[in-house]
Amino acid sequence: MLFRRMVCLLLAAAMCFGISAHAEEAESPSFIMAGFDNTQYRDWINNEFFVRMEERTGVHFIYRQYNDEAKWMLEKASMTADGSDLPDVLFKASLTGAECMALRDKGVLIDLKPYLQECCPHLWAILEAHPDYLAAITLPDGSIAALPFINDPSIQNYVWINREWLNNLRLDMPTTAQELVDVLTAFQTRDPNKNGKKDEIPMGFLGPFDLKFLGHAFGLICNDYNIFVEDHQVKFMPMEENFRLFVTWCRDLYAAGLLDKNGFSISDQMRTVTDSKATPTYGAVITNMAADLFSVSWAENYEIMMPLAYEGKQIYRDFSGSVIRGSFAVTSACKDPKKMLQWVDCLYTEEGAVLASIGQENIDYLVDGDGSWRFVESVQNNYDMFRAGTLIEGGAVCPGILAEDFQRRMSGSAMVQNVLGQQDEFAQYVQLPFPYYTLTREQENRIAPLQNEIGYYVDMQIARWVLGEEEITDEAFDAFEAKLQELGLNEFLSFWQEVLDQL
């Protein structure tokens, strides 16, 4: 049975990427593709990714590319099933769950679920292996209106620590909250960058959002709504007993100068360094990738700190999950949905993912005898223009998968391979605080005012306490909880419990 399944997948891949004489001879059907992509200089009409996909599949598109996100949102909202200019497919669609449901109700989007097993064998194999992924893209009525990008490992907001500084001071990577304090104190006092100045910033962060990722040191994780699930009950992290310990710990770090004094700035530019010749000043930073903040020569010295142990356990918030929903949909105007799904299924193969994010072999990159690969010199010398003109990743999320295994084989990419290895190790500790869910527009409108009030108040109060603007006392916490009740915390938690109960 397994052998037959593998044969079927291989044949499907051949259908996706083999250029048959028959396909070349037949007249290419035309379909209208609309979507959002704000990557600078990218023009879908002339983008090599689409040219190459047409060569491989025989599918020709007429493109309606939106560069302005607000205009794309208005366009989606105005679509109707009887609209004469309705596109066939939505690509890089950035569809929310509420948009999917609204467009399904209007008859704009078709249910893709009945087609997936036959027309998307590669995606279907992934969904069968991960039932939670299938649940994540399924709407409450059981339909699937849009296909995802599957990002495995998922994006996280890590704590990155300067390994060179640890080595200079002969320190180990911290494994507990106290060990982290000891390391940051050493960064502050023992001149790890060896310039004879007290210019080190032990830990950089950006506001309460980043700080809450340190809550894992006290067994605390939550999503953007400050909630998590325990024994099928929705809990509010700021009401947990350890929240006060966590906030007090953060205040002590800040008071001791171990946290960036500009950490509550509204701008991320204060911790972004592009001058590779500058003296490193950050010992640790909370961010997705160190390379997003620092030059390559700096970033390669940073390693991911594994979650700190609390009572012998290590947990960490899964920031984004592996499923990024709403990237590809087929409308009721499409005369051949099967053809469109066969086209997009190519992107759920490694070859398709490589074509979308790296390019074409022997043109954009070369594979060496040991199986490693490298970009050709022209790409290396002008990567930004190459990315805009040849690839489709970036700008907005496109359907498909991450070509992780292929990326690992990049020649001379010791830093990339090292980071991927760290991410693999880290992945065993992450968990979603709340399961995947889909809200209706009515539900979004109901929860938004509560979240705006409660979420803002929690973040501002964390900042006040950490900055030392208000004392952390029993009376202060009583007032904090009373204010949360005044803002509608009970209604807020009841809402999320209803959502959880319906999953």
Coordinates of C-alpha atoms in Angstrom, one line a residue:
M1 CA 0.0 0.0 0.0
L2 CA 2.8 2.4 0.9
F3 CA 4.6 1.6 -2.3
R4 CA 1.5 2.3 -4.4
R5 CA 1.1 5.6 -2.6
M6 CA 4.6 6.6 -3.3
V7 CA 4.2 5.7 -7.0
C8 CA 1.0 7.9 -7.1
L9 CA 2.9 10.8 -5.6
L10 CA 5.8 10.5 -8.0
L11 CA 3.4 10.3 -11.0
A12 CA 1.6 13.4 -9.7
A13 CA 4.9 15.3 -9.3
A14 CA 5.8 14.3 -12.9
M15 CA 2.5 15.6 -14.0
C16 CA 3.2 18.9 -12.2
F17 CA 6.7 19.5 -13.5
G18 CA 7.2 17.4 -16.6
I19 CA 7.0 19.3 -19.8
S20 CA 5.1 17.0 -22.2
A21 CA 5.1 17.5 -25.9
H22 CA 1.3 17.4 -25.8
A23 CA 1.2 20.2 -23.3
E24 CA 3.5 22.3 -25.5
E25 CA 1.4 21.7 -28.5
A26 CA -2.0 22.4 -26.9
E27 CA -3.2 25.9 -26.6
S28 CA -2.6 27.2 -23.1
P29 CA -5.8 28.0 -21.3
S30 CA -6.0 31.5 -19.7
F31 CA -7.1 32.1 -16.2
I32 CA -7.3 35.4 -14.2
M33 CA -5.2 35.5 -11.0
A34 CA -5.6 38.3 -8.5
G35 CA -3.7 38.9 -5.3
F36 CA -1.5 41.1 -3.2
D37 CA 2.2 41.5 -3.4
N38 CA 4.0 44.6 -2.2
T39 CA 7.6 43.4 -2.8
Q40 CA 9.5 46.3 -4.3
Y41 CA 10.0 46.0 -8.1
R42 CA 8.1 42.7 -8.4
D43 CA 5.8 42.6 -11.4
W44 CA 3.9 39.3 -11.8
I45 CA 3.6 39.8 -15.5
N46 CA 7.3 39.6 -16.0
N47 CA 8.2 37.5 -12.9
E48 CA 10.3 34.4 -13.9
F49 CA 8.5 32.2 -11.3
F50 CA 5.2 32.5 -13.3
V51 CA 6.9 32.1 -16.6
R52 CA 8.6 28.8 -15.4
M53 CA 5.3 27.5 -13.9
E54 CA 3.6 28.1 -17.2
E55 CA 6.3 26.2 -19.0
R56 CA 5.9 23.3 -16.6
T57 CA 2.1 23.1 -16.4
G58 CA 0.8 24.7 -19.5
V59 CA -1.4 27.1 -17.4
H60 CA -1.4 30.7 -18.5
F61 CA -2.6 33.5 -16.2
I62 CA -3.7 37.1 -16.7
Y63 CA -2.5 38.9 -13.6
R64 CA -4.2 41.5 -11.4
Q65 CA -1.5 42.4 -8.9
Y66 CA -2.3 44.7 -6.0
N67 CA 0.6 46.5 -4.4
D68 CA -1.6 48.4 -1.9
E69 CA -2.9 46.2 0.9
A70 CA -5.8 48.5 1.7
K71 CA -7.0 48.4 -1.9
W72 CA -6.7 44.6 -2.0
M73 CA -8.8 44.4 1.2
L74 CA -11.5 46.6 -0.5
E75 CA -11.3 44.5 -3.6
K76 CA -11.9 41.3 -1.7
A77 CA -14.8 42.9 0.2
S78 CA -16.5 44.0 -3.0
M79 CA -16.3 40.6 -4.8
T80 CA -19.7 39.1 -5.7
A81 CA -20.5 35.8 -7.3
D82 CA -22.3 37.5 -10.2
G83 CA -19.5 39.9 -10.8
S84 CA -18.5 39.9 -14.4
D85 CA -14.8 40.6 -13.6
L86 CA -14.4 38.0 -10.9
P87 CA -11.0 36.4 -11.1
D88 CA -10.5 32.6 -11.3
V89 CA -8.1 32.4 -8.4
L90 CA -6.8 34.4 -5.5
F91 CA -3.0 34.1 -5.0
K92 CA -1.1 35.5 -2.0
A93 CA -4.7 36.3 -1.0
S94 CA -4.1 37.1 2.7
L95 CA -7.6 35.8 3.5
T96 CA -8.7 35.9 7.1
G97 CA -11.1 33.3 8.4
A98 CA -13.9 35.9 8.4
E99 CA -13.2 36.8 4.8
C100 CA -13.3 33.2 3.8
M101 CA -16.6 32.7 5.4
A102 CA -18.1 35.9 4.0
L103 CA -16.9 35.1 0.5
R104 CA -18.2 31.5 0.8
D105 CA -21.6 32.8 1.9
K106 CA -21.7 35.2 -1.1
G107 CA -20.9 32.3 -3.4
V108 CA -17.5 33.8 -4.4
L109 CA -15.3 31.1 -3.2
I110 CA -15.8 27.4 -3.8
D111 CA -15.3 24.5 -1.4
L112 CA -11.9 23.0 -2.2
K113 CA -12.2 20.0 0.2
P114 CA -13.9 17.7 -2.3
Y115 CA -11.0 18.2 -4.8
L116 CA -8.0 17.9 -2.6
Q117 CA -7.4 14.2 -2.5
E118 CA -7.6 13.9 -6.3
C119 CA -6.1 17.2 -7.4
C120 CA -3.6 18.0 -4.6
P121 CA -2.0 14.7 -3.7
H122 CA 1.1 16.3 -2.2
L123 CA -0.9 18.8 0.0
W124 CA -3.3 16.0 0.9
A125 CA -0.5 13.7 2.1
I126 CA 0.7 16.5 4.4
L127 CA -2.8 17.1 5.7
E128 CA -3.3 13.4 6.3
A129 CA -0.1 13.2 8.3
H130 CA -1.0 16.3 10.3
P131 CA -4.8 16.3 11.1
D132 CA -4.3 19.5 13.1
Y133 CA -3.2 21.2 9.9
L134 CA -6.4 20.0 8.2
A135 CA -8.5 21.3 11.1
A136 CA -6.7 24.6 10.9
I137 CA -7.8 25.3 7.3
T138 CA -11.3 23.9 7.7
L139 CA -14.1 26.4 8.3
P140 CA -16.8 25.8 10.9
D141 CA -19.2 24.6 8.2
G142 CA -16.7 21.9 7.2
S143 CA -15.6 23.5 4.0
I144 CA -12.1 24.6 2.9
A145 CA -12.2 27.9 1.2
A146 CA -8.4 28.6 1.0
L147 CA -5.1 26.7 1.1
P148 CA -2.2 27.5 3.4
F149 CA 1.5 28.0 3.5
I150 CA 3.0 25.3 5.7
N151 CA 5.9 26.6 7.6
D152 CA 7.8 23.8 9.4
P153 CA 9.5 24.6 11.7
S154 CA 7.1 27.4 12.5
I155 CA 8.3 31.0 13.1
Q156 CA 9.2 31.8 16.7
N157 CA 10.3 34.8 18.7
Y158 CA 13.5 33.5 20.2
V159 CA 16.0 34.8 22.7
W160 CA 19.3 35.0 20.9
I161 CA 22.5 35.2 23.0
N162 CA 25.9 36.3 21.8
R163 CA 27.9 33.0 21.9
E164 CA 31.2 34.9 21.4
W165 CA 30.5 36.9 24.5
L166 CA 29.8 33.7 26.4
N167 CA 33.0 32.2 25.2
N168 CA 35.0 35.4 26.1
L169 CA 33.7 35.2 29.6
R170 CA 33.8 31.4 29.8
L171 CA 30.1 31.2 30.5
D172 CA 27.6 28.5 29.6
M173 CA 24.3 29.1 27.9
P174 CA 21.8 29.8 30.7
T175 CA 19.2 27.1 31.5
T176 CA 17.2 28.8 34.3
A177 CA 16.0 32.3 35.1
Q178 CA 18.7 32.8 37.7
E179 CA 21.4 31.6 35.3
L180 CA 20.1 34.1 32.7
V181 CA 20.4 36.9 35.3
D182 CA 24.0 35.8 36.0
V183 CA 24.9 35.9 32.3
L184 CA 23.3 39.3 31.7
T185 CA 25.1 40.7 34.8
A186 CA 28.4 39.4 33.4
F187 CA 27.6 41.0 30.1
Q188 CA 27.0 44.3 31.9
T189 CA 30.1 44.3 34.1
R190 CA 32.9 42.2 32.5
D191 CA 33.4 44.0 29.1
P192 CA 32.6 41.0 26.9
N193 CA 33.1 43.1 23.7
K194 CA 36.6 44.0 24.9
N195 CA 36.6 47.7 24.0
G196 CA 37.3 49.0 27.6
K197 CA 33.9 50.8 27.7
K198 CA 30.7 50.1 29.6
D199 CA 28.6 50.2 26.4
E200 CA 27.1 46.7 26.5
I201 CA 23.3 46.3 26.5
P202 CA 22.8 43.0 28.2
M203 CA 19.3 42.2 26.6
G204 CA 17.4 44.1 23.9
F205 CA 13.7 43.8 23.6
L206 CA 10.8 45.7 22.1
G207 CA 8.0 46.4 24.5
P208 CA 5.7 44.1 26.5
F209 CA 5.1 41.9 23.5
D210 CA 8.7 40.7 23.6
L211 CA 8.9 40.6 27.4
K212 CA 6.0 38.2 27.6
F213 CA 8.1 35.6 25.7
L214 CA 10.3 35.5 28.9
G215 CA 7.3 34.4 30.9
H216 CA 8.2 30.8 30.0
A217 CA 10.9 31.1 32.8
F218 CA 7.9 31.0 35.2
G219 CA 5.9 28.4 33.3
L220 CA 3.8 31.1 31.6
I221 CA 2.8 31.2 27.9
C222 CA -0.1 32.9 26.2
N223 CA -1.2 34.1 22.8
D224 CA -1.7 37.6 21.6
Y225 CA -4.9 37.8 23.6
N226 CA -3.0 36.8 26.8
I227 CA -5.0 33.5 27.0
F228 CA -4.0 29.9 27.1
V229 CA -5.9 26.6 27.6
E230 CA -5.4 24.2 30.5
D231 CA -7.7 21.2 31.0
H232 CA -10.0 22.6 28.3
Q233 CA -10.5 25.8 30.3
V234 CA -9.5 29.2 29.0
K235 CA -7.1 30.9 31.3
F236 CA -5.9 34.6 31.4
M237 CA -2.2 34.7 31.9
P238 CA -2.1 38.0 33.8
M239 CA -4.4 36.5 36.4
E240 CA -2.1 33.6 37.1
E241 CA -0.2 33.5 40.4
N242 CA 3.2 33.4 38.7
F243 CA 2.4 36.5 36.6
R244 CA 3.3 38.8 39.6
L245 CA 6.6 36.9 40.1
F246 CA 7.4 37.3 36.4
V247 CA 6.6 41.0 36.3
T248 CA 8.7 41.6 39.5
W249 CA 11.6 39.7 37.9
C250 CA 11.4 41.9 34.8
R251 CA 11.3 45.0 36.9
D252 CA 14.4 43.9 38.8
L253 CA 16.2 43.2 35.5
Y254 CA 15.3 46.7 34.2
A255 CA 16.2 48.4 37.5
A256 CA 19.6 46.7 37.4
G257 CA 20.3 47.9 33.8
L258 CA 20.1 44.4 32.4
L259 CA 17.3 45.3 30.0
D260 CA 17.6 47.8 27.2
K261 CA 16.7 51.3 28.6
N262 CA 15.1 52.0 25.2
G263 CA 13.1 48.7 25.2
F264 CA 9.8 50.4 25.5
S265 CA 10.5 52.7 22.5
I266 CA 7.9 52.5 19.8
S267 CA 10.6 52.1 17.2
D268 CA 12.6 49.0 16.4
Q269 CA 15.4 51.0 14.8
M270 CA 17.2 51.5 18.1
R271 CA 18.3 47.9 18.1
T272 CA 18.8 47.5 14.3
V273 CA 22.5 47.6 13.4
T274 CA 23.7 47.5 9.8
D275 CA 27.4 48.6 10.2
S276 CA 29.3 45.4 10.3
K277 CA 32.4 47.2 11.5
A278 CA 30.7 48.6 14.6
T279 CA 31.5 47.1 18.0
P280 CA 28.8 44.7 19.1
T281 CA 26.9 46.0 22.1
Y282 CA 24.0 43.6 22.4
G283 CA 24.5 40.5 24.6
A284 CA 21.0 39.1 24.0
V285 CA 18.0 40.1 22.0
I286 CA 14.4 38.8 21.6
T287 CA 13.5 38.5 17.9
N288 CA 12.6 36.1 15.2
M289 CA 16.0 36.1 13.5
A290 CA 19.2 37.8 14.7
A291 CA 20.0 38.5 11.0
D292 CA 16.8 40.7 10.9
L293 CA 18.5 43.1 13.3
F294 CA 22.2 42.8 12.8
S295 CA 24.7 42.5 9.9
V296 CA 25.7 39.0 9.0
S297 CA 29.0 39.3 10.7
W298 CA 27.2 40.1 13.9
A299 CA 24.3 37.7 13.5
E300 CA 26.5 34.6 13.0
N301 CA 27.7 35.0 16.6
Y302 CA 24.3 34.6 18.1
E303 CA 22.6 31.4 19.2
I304 CA 19.1 30.5 20.3
M305 CA 18.7 30.1 24.0
M306 CA 16.7 27.0 24.7
P307 CA 13.6 27.6 26.9
L308 CA 14.5 28.1 30.5
A309 CA 13.5 25.4 32.9
Y310 CA 10.7 26.0 35.4
E311 CA 10.1 23.3 38.0
G312 CA 12.0 20.9 35.8
K313 CA 9.9 21.6 32.7
Q314 CA 10.6 23.6 29.5
I315 CA 7.8 25.1 27.6
Y316 CA 7.6 28.0 25.1
R317 CA 4.9 29.8 23.2
D318 CA 4.5 28.6 19.6
F319 CA 4.4 32.1 18.0
S320 CA 2.8 31.5 14.6
G321 CA 2.0 27.8 14.4
S322 CA 3.0 25.8 11.3
V323 CA -0.1 26.7 9.2
I324 CA -0.4 30.2 7.7
R325 CA -3.9 30.2 6.3
G326 CA -5.6 32.0 3.5
S327 CA -3.0 32.1 0.7
F328 CA -4.8 30.5 -2.3
A329 CA -8.5 30.2 -3.2
V330 CA -10.6 29.4 -6.3
T331 CA -13.7 31.4 -7.2
S332 CA -17.0 30.3 -8.6
A333 CA -16.0 32.0 -11.9
C334 CA -13.3 29.4 -12.5
K335 CA -14.4 26.9 -15.2
D336 CA -11.7 24.4 -14.3
P337 CA -11.0 24.2 -10.5
K338 CA -9.2 20.9 -10.9
K339 CA -6.6 22.5 -13.2
M340 CA -6.0 25.3 -10.7
L341 CA -5.6 22.9 -7.8
Q342 CA -3.2 20.7 -9.8
W343 CA -1.2 23.9 -10.6
V344 CA -1.0 25.0 -6.9
D345 CA -0.2 21.5 -5.7
C346 CA 3.2 21.8 -7.4
L347 CA 4.1 24.3 -4.7
Y348 CA 3.6 21.6 -2.0
T349 CA 6.6 19.7 -3.4
E350 CA 10.2 20.4 -2.7
E351 CA 10.8 21.2 -6.4
G352 CA 8.0 23.7 -6.4
A353 CA 9.0 25.3 -3.1
V354 CA 12.6 25.7 -4.4
L355 CA 11.3 27.3 -7.6
A356 CA 9.3 29.8 -5.6
S357 CA 12.0 30.7 -3.0
I358 CA 15.4 29.9 -4.6
G359 CA 15.0 29.6 -8.3
Q360 CA 15.9 27.2 -11.1
E361 CA 18.8 24.8 -11.2
N362 CA 21.7 25.7 -13.6
I363 CA 20.3 29.1 -14.1
D364 CA 20.0 30.6 -10.7
Y365 CA 21.9 28.1 -8.7
L366 CA 24.3 25.2 -9.2
V367 CA 24.3 21.8 -7.5
D368 CA 27.8 20.5 -6.7
G369 CA 29.0 16.9 -6.6
D370 CA 28.5 16.5 -2.9
G371 CA 24.8 17.6 -3.2
S372 CA 25.3 21.1 -1.9
W373 CA 24.2 24.1 -3.9
R374 CA 25.2 27.7 -4.4
F375 CA 23.7 30.7 -6.1
V376 CA 25.4 31.7 -9.4
E377 CA 27.6 34.8 -9.1
S378 CA 25.1 37.2 -10.8
V379 CA 22.5 36.3 -8.2
Q380 CA 25.0 36.7 -5.3
N381 CA 25.9 40.2 -6.6
N382 CA 22.4 41.5 -6.9
Y383 CA 20.1 39.3 -4.8
D384 CA 17.4 41.9 -4.1
M385 CA 16.7 42.4 -7.8
F386 CA 16.9 38.7 -8.4
R387 CA 14.4 38.0 -5.6
A388 CA 11.9 40.6 -7.1
G389 CA 12.2 39.4 -10.7
T390 CA 12.7 35.6 -10.3
L391 CA 11.1 34.5 -7.0
I392 CA 7.6 34.8 -5.5
E393 CA 8.3 34.5 -1.8
G394 CA 8.0 37.6 0.3
G395 CA 5.6 40.5 0.1
A396 CA 2.7 38.4 1.2
V397 CA 2.4 34.7 2.0
C398 CA 2.2 32.4 -1.0
P399 CA 0.8 28.9 -0.9
G400 CA 3.2 26.0 -0.6
I401 CA 5.8 24.6 1.8
L402 CA 9.2 25.7 3.2
A403 CA 12.0 24.1 1.2
E404 CA 13.8 23.4 4.5
D405 CA 15.8 20.3 3.5
F406 CA 17.0 21.9 0.4
Q407 CA 18.1 25.1 2.3
R408 CA 20.2 23.0 4.6
R409 CA 22.3 21.9 1.6
M410 CA 23.3 25.4 0.7
S411 CA 27.1 25.5 0.2
G412 CA 29.1 27.5 2.7
S413 CA 26.0 28.1 4.8
A414 CA 27.4 27.0 8.1
M415 CA 25.3 29.8 9.8
V416 CA 22.1 28.7 8.1
Q417 CA 22.6 25.0 8.9
N418 CA 23.6 25.9 12.5
V419 CA 20.4 28.0 13.0
L420 CA 18.2 25.3 11.5
G421 CA 19.7 22.8 13.8
Q422 CA 19.0 25.1 16.8
Q423 CA 15.4 25.6 15.6
D424 CA 15.0 21.8 15.3
E425 CA 16.1 21.4 18.9
F426 CA 13.9 24.2 20.1
A427 CA 10.8 22.9 18.3
Q428 CA 10.3 20.1 20.9
Y429 CA 9.4 22.7 23.5
V430 CA 6.9 24.9 21.7
Q431 CA 3.2 24.6 22.0
L432 CA 0.2 26.6 20.9
P433 CA -1.4 28.3 23.9
F434 CA -4.7 28.2 22.1
P435 CA -5.7 25.8 19.3
Y436 CA -6.2 27.0 15.7
Y437 CA -9.6 28.7 15.3
T438 CA -11.6 30.7 12.8
L439 CA -13.8 33.7 13.8
T440 CA -16.8 34.9 11.9
R441 CA -17.0 38.6 11.1
E442 CA -19.6 39.0 13.8
Q443 CA -17.3 37.3 16.3
E444 CA -14.4 39.6 15.2
N445 CA -16.5 42.6 15.7
R446 CA -17.6 41.3 19.1
I447 CA -14.1 40.6 20.5
A448 CA -12.2 43.5 18.9
P449 CA -13.4 46.2 21.3
L450 CA -12.7 44.0 24.3
Q451 CA -9.2 43.1 23.1
N452 CA -8.4 46.7 22.3
E453 CA -9.3 47.7 25.9
I454 CA -8.0 44.7 27.8
G455 CA -4.9 44.0 25.7
Y456 CA -3.8 47.7 25.8
Y457 CA -4.3 47.9 29.5
V458 CA -2.3 44.8 30.3
D459 CA 0.6 45.9 28.1
M460 CA 0.6 49.4 29.6
Q461 CA 0.5 48.1 33.1
I462 CA 3.4 45.7 32.4
A463 CA 5.4 48.7 31.1
R464 CA 4.5 50.9 34.2
W465 CA 5.6 48.1 36.6
V466 CA 8.8 47.3 34.7
L467 CA 9.8 50.9 34.3
G468 CA 9.2 51.4 38.1
E469 CA 6.5 54.0 37.5
E470 CA 4.2 52.1 39.8
E471 CA 5.0 49.8 42.7
I472 CA 4.2 46.1 42.6
T473 CA 2.1 45.7 45.7
D474 CA -0.9 43.7 46.8
E475 CA -3.0 46.9 46.5
A476 CA -1.7 47.5 43.0
F477 CA -2.6 44.0 41.9
D478 CA -6.0 44.2 43.4
A479 CA -6.6 47.4 41.5
F480 CA -5.2 45.7 38.3
E481 CA -7.7 42.9 38.6
A482 CA -10.5 45.2 39.4
K483 CA -9.8 47.3 36.3
L484 CA -9.7 44.1 34.2
Q485 CA -13.2 43.2 35.5
E486 CA -14.4 46.7 34.7
L487 CA -13.1 46.4 31.2
G488 CA -15.1 43.2 30.6
L489 CA -12.7 40.4 31.4
N490 CA -15.5 37.9 32.3
E491 CA -17.2 38.5 28.9
F492 CA -13.8 38.3 27.2
L493 CA -13.1 34.9 28.8
S494 CA -16.6 33.6 28.1
F495 CA -16.2 34.5 24.5
W496 CA -13.0 32.5 24.1
Q497 CA -14.4 29.6 26.1
E498 CA -17.3 29.5 23.6
V499 CA -14.8 29.4 20.7
L500 CA -12.8 26.6 22.4
D501 CA -16.0 24.6 23.1
Q502 CA -16.9 24.7 19.4
L503 CA -13.6 23.4 18.1

